[in-house]
CSV table of C-alpha atoms and ligand atoms in Angstrom, one decimal:
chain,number,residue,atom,x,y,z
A,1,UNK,CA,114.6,119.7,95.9
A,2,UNK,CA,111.1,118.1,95.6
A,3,UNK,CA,111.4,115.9,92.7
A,4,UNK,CA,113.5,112.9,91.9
A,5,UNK,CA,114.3,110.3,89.4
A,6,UNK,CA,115.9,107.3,89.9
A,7,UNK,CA,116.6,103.7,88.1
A,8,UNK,CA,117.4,100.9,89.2
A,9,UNK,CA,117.7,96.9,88.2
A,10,UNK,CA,116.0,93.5,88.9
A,11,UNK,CA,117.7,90.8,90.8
A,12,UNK,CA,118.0,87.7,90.4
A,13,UNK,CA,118.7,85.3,93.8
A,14,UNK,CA,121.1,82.3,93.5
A,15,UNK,CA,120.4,81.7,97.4
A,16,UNK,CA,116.3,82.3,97.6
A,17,UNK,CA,115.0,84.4,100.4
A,18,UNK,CA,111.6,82.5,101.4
A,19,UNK,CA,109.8,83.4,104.4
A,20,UNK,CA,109.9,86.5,107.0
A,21,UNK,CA,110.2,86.2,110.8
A,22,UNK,CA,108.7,89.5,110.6
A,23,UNK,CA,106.0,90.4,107.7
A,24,UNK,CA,105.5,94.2,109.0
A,25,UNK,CA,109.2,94.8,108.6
A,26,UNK,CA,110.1,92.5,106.1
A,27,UNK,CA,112.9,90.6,107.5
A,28,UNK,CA,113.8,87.4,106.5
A,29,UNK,CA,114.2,84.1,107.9
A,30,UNK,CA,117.6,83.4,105.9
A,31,UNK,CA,120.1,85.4,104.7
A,32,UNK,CA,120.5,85.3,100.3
A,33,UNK,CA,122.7,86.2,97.2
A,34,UNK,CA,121.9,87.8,94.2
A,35,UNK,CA,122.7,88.8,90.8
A,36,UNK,CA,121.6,92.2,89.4
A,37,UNK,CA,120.7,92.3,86.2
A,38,UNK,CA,121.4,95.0,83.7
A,39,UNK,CA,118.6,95.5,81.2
A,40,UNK,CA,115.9,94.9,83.3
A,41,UNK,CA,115.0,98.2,85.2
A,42,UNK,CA,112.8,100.4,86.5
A,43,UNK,CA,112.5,104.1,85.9
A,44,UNK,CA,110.6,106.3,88.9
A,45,UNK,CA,110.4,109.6,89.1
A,46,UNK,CA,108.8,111.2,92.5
A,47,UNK,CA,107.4,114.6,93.1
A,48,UNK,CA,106.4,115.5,96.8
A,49,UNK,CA,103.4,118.2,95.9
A,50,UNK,CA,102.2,120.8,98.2
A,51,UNK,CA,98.6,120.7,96.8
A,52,UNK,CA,98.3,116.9,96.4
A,53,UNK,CA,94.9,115.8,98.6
A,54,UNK,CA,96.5,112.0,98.5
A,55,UNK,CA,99.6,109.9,96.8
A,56,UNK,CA,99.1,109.0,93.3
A,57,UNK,CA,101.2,106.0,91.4
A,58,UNK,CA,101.1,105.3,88.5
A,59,UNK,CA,103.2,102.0,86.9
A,60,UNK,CA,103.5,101.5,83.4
A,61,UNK,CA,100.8,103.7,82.9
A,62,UNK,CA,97.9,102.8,85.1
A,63,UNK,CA,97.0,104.4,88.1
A,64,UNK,CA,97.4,102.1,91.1
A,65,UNK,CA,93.7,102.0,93.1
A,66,UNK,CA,92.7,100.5,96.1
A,67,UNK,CA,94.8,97.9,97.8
A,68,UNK,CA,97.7,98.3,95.7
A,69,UNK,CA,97.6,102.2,96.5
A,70,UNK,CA,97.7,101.4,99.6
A,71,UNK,CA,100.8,99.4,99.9
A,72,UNK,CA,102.9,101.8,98.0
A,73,UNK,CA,101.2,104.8,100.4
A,74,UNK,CA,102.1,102.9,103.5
A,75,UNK,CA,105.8,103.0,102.2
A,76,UNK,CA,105.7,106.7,101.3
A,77,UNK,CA,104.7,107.0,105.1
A,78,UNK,CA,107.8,105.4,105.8
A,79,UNK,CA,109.9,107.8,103.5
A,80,UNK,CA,107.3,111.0,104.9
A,81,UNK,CA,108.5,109.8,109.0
A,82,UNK,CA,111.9,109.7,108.5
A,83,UNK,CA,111.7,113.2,106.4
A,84,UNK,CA,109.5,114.4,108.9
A,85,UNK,CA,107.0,116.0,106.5
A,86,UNK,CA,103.1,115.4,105.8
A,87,UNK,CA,103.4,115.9,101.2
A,88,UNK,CA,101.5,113.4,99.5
A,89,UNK,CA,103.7,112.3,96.2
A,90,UNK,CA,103.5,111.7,92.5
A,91,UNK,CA,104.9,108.9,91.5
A,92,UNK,CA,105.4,108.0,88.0
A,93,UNK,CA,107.1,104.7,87.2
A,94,UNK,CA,108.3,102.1,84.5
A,95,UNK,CA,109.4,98.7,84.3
A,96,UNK,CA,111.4,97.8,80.6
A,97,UNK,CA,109.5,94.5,81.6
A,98,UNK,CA,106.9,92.6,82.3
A,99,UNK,CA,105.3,93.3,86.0
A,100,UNK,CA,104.9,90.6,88.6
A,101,UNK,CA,105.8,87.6,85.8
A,102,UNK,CA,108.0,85.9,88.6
A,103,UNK,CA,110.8,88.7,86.8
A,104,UNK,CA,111.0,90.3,90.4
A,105,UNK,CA,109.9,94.1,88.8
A,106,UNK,CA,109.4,94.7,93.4
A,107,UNK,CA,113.4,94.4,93.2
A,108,UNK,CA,113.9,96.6,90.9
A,109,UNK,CA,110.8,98.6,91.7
A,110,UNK,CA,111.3,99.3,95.4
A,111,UNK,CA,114.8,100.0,95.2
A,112,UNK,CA,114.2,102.8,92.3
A,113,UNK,CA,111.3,104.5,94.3
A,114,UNK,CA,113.4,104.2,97.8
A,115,UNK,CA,115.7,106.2,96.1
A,116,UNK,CA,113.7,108.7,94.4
A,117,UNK,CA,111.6,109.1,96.8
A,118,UNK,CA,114.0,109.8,99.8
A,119,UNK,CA,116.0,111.7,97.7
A,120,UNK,CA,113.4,114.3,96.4
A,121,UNK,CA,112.4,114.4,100.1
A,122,UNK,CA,116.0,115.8,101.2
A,123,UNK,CA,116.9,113.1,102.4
A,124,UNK,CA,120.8,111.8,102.1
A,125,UNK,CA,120.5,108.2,102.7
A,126,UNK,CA,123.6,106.3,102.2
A,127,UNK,CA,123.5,102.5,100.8
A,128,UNK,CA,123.0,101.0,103.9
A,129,UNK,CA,120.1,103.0,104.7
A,130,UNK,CA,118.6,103.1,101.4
A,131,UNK,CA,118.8,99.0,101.5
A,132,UNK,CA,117.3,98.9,105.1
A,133,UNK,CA,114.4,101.6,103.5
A,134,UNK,CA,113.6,99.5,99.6
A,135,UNK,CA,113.5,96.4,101.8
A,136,UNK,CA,110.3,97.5,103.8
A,137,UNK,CA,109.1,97.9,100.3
A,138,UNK,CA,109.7,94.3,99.4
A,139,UNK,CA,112.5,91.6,101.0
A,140,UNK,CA,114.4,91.3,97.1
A,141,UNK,CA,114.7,95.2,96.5
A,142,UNK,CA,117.2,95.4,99.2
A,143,UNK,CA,119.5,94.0,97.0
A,144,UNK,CA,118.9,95.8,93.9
A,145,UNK,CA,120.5,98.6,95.5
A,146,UNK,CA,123.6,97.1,94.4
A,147,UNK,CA,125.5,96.3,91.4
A,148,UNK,CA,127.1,92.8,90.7
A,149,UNK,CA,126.7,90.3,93.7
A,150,UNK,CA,124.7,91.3,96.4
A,151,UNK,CA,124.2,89.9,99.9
A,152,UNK,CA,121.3,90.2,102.0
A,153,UNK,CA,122.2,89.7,105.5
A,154,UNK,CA,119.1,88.3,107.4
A,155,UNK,CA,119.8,90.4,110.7
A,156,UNK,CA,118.7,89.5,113.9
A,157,UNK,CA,117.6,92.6,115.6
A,158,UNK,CA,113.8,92.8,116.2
A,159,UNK,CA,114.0,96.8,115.0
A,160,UNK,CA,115.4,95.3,111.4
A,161,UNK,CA,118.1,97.9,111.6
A,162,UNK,CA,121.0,95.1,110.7
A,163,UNK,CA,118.8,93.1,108.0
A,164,UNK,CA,120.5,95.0,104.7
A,165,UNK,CA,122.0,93.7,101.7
A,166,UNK,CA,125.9,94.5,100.9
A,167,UNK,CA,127.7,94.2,97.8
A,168,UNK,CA,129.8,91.1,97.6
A,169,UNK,CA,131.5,91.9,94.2
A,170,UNK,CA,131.2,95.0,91.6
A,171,UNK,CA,130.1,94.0,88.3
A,172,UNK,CA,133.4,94.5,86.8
A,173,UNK,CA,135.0,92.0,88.8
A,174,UNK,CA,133.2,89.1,86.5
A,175,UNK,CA,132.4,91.0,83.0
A,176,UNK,CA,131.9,87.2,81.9
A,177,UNK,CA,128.8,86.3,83.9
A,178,UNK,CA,125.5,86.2,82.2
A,179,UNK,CA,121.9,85.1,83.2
A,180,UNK,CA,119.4,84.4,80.4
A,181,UNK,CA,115.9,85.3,81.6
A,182,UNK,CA,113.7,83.3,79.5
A,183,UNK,CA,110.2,84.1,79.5
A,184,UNK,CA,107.0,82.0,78.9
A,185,UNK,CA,104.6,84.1,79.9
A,186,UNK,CA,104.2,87.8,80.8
A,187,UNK,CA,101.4,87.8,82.8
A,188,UNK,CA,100.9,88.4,86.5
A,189,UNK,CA,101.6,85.3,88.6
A,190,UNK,CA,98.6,83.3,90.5
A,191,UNK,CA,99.9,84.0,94.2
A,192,UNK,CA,102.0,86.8,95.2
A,193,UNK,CA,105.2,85.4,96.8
A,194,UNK,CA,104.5,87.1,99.8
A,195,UNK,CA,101.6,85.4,100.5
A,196,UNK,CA,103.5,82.0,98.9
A,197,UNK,CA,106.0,82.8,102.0
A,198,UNK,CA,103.2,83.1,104.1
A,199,UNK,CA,101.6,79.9,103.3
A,200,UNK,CA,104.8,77.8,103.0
A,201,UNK,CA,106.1,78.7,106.8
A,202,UNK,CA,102.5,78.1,108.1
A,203,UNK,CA,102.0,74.2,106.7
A,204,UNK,CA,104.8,73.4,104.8
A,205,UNK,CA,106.9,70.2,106.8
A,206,UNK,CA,109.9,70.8,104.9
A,207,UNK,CA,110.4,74.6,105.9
A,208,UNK,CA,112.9,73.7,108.6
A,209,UNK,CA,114.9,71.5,106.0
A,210,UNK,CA,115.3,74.4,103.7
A,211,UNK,CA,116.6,76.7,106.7
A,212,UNK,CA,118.7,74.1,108.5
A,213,UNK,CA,121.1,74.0,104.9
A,214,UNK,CA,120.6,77.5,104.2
A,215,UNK,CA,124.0,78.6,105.9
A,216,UNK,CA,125.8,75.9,104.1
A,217,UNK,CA,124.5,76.8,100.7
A,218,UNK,CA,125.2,80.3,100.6
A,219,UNK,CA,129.0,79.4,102.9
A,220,UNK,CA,129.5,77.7,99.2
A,221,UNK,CA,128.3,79.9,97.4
A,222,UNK,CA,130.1,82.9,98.4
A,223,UNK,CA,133.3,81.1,98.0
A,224,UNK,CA,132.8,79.1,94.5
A,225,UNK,CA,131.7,83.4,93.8
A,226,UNK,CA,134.6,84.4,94.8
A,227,UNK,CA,137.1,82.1,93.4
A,228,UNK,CA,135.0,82.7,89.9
A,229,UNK,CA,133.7,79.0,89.9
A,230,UNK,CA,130.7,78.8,87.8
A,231,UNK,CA,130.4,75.3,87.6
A,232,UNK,CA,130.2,75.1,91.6
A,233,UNK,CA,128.0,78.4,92.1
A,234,UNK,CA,125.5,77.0,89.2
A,235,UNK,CA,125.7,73.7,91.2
A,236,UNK,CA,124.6,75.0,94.7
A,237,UNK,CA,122.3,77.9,92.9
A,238,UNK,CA,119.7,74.9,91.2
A,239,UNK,CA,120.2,72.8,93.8
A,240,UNK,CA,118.9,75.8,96.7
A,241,UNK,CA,116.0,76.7,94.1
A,242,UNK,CA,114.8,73.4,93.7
A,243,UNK,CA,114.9,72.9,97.8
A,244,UNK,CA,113.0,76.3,97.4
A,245,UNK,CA,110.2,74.9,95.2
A,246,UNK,CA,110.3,71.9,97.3
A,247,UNK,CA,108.9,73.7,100.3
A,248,UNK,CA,106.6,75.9,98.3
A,249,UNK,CA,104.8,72.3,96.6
A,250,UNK,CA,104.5,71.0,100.3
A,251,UNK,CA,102.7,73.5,101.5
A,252,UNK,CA,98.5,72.9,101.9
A,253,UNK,CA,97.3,74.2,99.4
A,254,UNK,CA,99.8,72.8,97.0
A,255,UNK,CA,101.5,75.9,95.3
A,256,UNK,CA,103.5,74.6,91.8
A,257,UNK,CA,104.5,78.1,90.0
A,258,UNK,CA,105.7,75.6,87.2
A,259,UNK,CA,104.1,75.0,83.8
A,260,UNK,CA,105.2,72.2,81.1
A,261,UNK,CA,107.0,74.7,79.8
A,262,UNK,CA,109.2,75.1,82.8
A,263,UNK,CA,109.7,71.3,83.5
A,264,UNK,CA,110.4,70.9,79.7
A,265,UNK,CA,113.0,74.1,80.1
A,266,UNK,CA,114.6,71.8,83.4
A,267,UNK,CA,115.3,69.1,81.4
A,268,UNK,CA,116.7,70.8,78.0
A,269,UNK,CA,119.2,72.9,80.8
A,270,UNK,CA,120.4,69.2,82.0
A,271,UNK,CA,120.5,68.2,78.6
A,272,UNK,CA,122.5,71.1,77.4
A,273,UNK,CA,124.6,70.2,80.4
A,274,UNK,CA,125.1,66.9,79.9
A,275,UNK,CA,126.6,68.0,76.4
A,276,UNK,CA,129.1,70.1,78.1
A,277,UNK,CA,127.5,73.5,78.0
A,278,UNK,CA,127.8,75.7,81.0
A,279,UNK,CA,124.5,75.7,82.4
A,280,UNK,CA,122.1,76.2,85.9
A,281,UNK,CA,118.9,77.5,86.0
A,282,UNK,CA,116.8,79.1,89.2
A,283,UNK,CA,113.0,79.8,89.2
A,284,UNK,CA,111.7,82.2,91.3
A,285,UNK,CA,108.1,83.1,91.8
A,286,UNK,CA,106.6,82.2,88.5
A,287,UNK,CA,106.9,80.2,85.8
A,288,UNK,CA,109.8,81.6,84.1
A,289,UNK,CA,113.5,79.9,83.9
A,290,UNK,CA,116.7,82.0,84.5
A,291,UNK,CA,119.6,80.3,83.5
A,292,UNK,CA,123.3,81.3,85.2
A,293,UNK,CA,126.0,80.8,82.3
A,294,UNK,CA,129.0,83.0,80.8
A,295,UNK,CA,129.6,85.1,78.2
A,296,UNK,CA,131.2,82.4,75.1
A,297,UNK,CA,127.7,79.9,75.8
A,298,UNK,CA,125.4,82.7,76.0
A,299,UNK,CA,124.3,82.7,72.7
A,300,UNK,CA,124.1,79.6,71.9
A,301,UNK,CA,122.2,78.4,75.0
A,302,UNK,CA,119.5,81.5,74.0
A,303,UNK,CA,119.0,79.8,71.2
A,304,UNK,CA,118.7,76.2,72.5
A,305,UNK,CA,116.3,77.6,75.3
A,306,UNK,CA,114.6,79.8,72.8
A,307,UNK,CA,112.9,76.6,70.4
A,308,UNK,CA,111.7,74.8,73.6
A,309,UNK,CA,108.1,74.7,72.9
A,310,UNK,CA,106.1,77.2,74.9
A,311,UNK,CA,109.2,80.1,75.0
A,312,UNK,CA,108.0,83.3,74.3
A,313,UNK,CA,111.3,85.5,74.8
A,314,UNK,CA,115.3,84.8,76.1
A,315,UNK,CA,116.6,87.5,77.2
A,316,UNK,CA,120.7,87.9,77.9
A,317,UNK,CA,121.7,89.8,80.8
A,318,UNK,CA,125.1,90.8,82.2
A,319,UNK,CA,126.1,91.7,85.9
A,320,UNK,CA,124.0,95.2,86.4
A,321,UNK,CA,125.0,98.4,88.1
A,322,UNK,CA,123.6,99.5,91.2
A,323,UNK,CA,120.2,102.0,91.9
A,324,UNK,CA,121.4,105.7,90.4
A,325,UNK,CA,119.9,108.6,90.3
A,326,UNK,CA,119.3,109.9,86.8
B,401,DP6,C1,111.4,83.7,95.2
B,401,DP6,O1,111.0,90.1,97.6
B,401,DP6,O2,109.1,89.7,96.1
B,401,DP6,O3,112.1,85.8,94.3
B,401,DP6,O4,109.4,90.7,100.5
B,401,DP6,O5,107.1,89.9,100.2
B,401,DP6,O6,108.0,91.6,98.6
B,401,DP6,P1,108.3,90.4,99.5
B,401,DP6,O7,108.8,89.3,98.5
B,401,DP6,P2,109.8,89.3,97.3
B,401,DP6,O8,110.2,87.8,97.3
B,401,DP6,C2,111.2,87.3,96.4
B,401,DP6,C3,111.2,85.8,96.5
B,401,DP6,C4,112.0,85.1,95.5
B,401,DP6,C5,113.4,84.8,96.0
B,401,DP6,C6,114.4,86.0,96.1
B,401,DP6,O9,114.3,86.9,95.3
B,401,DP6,O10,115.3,85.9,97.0
């Protein structure tokens, strides 16, 4: 078997990973929780050639060039060592949304190509592995290998070989759980988060607040997820992602992902809230707002969200399944 398609979903983190001890590797400072979306995926479909003179990629239609070639070739090396062969690969693939728009398409991306990829190669990588593999691909994707809720565990080995995400809770076991994405602008973000990570651990003075409660927030986290308390996981997700932001507008440069838009979309959630609606946002990367709700308020909070000036799409998303071949 040469060829090999796979999808996989987004995530969304309610406890932010921000910053690496180790930027080769990819591990993390702190350990984080996510939500995988269904609806928002991408498709990949890999072909290890015999007559390929070098790795072609293509995303939503363009053929990556230069740098971004690059990266995605250094990770087929990864996928070519552990398979112990020297093919170059087609790879074909397909976000259902917009690319690097803070709507973490490297999630989703990553964790569909880790599995195409090492499967066409022969290679039979279970979860664990397959988390360990998308995650040297980008931090998030580790997660998206999962359905439902999805722990990353930061790891402490040097090697990276314990720094993979786990499944806290199948997508079943909360049908009622929905995130609205909504969207302001689908173009490609100012600063990569990478190098936002980069930048925020080199000069930001409020890095080692953000890891010193990071334990705590996702402790609380965990249990207000497991006792199917909205209300407290909404509570601790806002507050982590504003700590997040916090370390992110400290850093020298300043970097501020938010527009007016987003501010505006901050204060209609806390109005919404303070009229009794069920309702926390996080903000990643980017400008856009994702908003942690249930199923009854969904609607209705779409549609509040939706006629703040500057929205350009709401989208409603339930608890996704995990990366599958197709
Ligand atoms: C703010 O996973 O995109 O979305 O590991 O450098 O590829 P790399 O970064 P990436 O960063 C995600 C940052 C975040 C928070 C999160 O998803 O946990």
């Amino acid at each position: 078997m040469k060829s090999a398609k796979a999808i996989a979903c987004s995530n969304i983190a309610l406890i932010k990973y921000w910053g690496k001890r180790d930027p080769i590797l990819n591990l993390p400072q702190n350990s984080s929780l996510s939500l995988t979306l269904d609806g928002m995926t991408t498709t990949t479909t890999v072909r290890w050639e015999t007559d390929l003179p070098e790795d072609s990629v293509s995303l939503n239609g363009n053929l990556l060039t230069g740098s971004e070639l690059a990266k995605m070739s250094g990770f087929l090396d990864l996928v070519r060592r552990q398979a112990d062969m020297s093919l170059k690969a087609q790879v074909v693939s397909e976000n259902n949304f917009p690319t690097a728009a803070g709507l973490a398409s490297s999630a989703s991306g990553f964790a569909a190509l880790s599995l195409a990829a090492s499967h066409a190669a022969g290679l039979n990588l279970d979860s664990r592995e397959l988390s360990i593999l998308a995650r040297q691909g980008s931090g998030s994707a580790s997660r998206s290998i999962f359905g439902g809720f999805a722990e990353w565990r930061k790891g402490d080995r040097p090697d990276g070989l314990d720094s993979y995400a786990e499944q806290l809770m199948p997508p079943e076991a909360w049908p009622e759980i929905r995130m609205l994405v909504v969207v302001l602008e689908p173009r490609p973000k100012p600063i990569s988060s990478r190098a936002g990570m980069t930048q925020t651990l080199e000069t930001s003075p409020m890095y080692p607040a953000w890891l010193s409660t990071l334990e705590a927030d996702l402790t609380a986290a965990k249990k207000a997820l497991f006792a199917h308390d909205l209300e407290t996981l909404g509570t601790v997700a806002e507050a982590n992602a504003l700590k997040m932001h916090a370390t992110m507008i400290t850093t020298l440069p300043t970097i501020l992902y938010w527009q007016p838009t987003t501010v505006a979309l901050m204060h209609r959630v806390w109005e919404l809230r303070r009229d009794g609606l069920p309702a926390w946002f996080t903000i990643d990367a980017g400008p856009n707002v994702k908003v942690l709700t249930d199923a009854a308020h969904a609607s209705r909070l779409a549609e509040a969200l939706g006629n703040v000036e500057g929205v350009e799409s709401v989208l409603i998303c339930s608890a996704g399944p995990g990366a599958t071949l197709c």
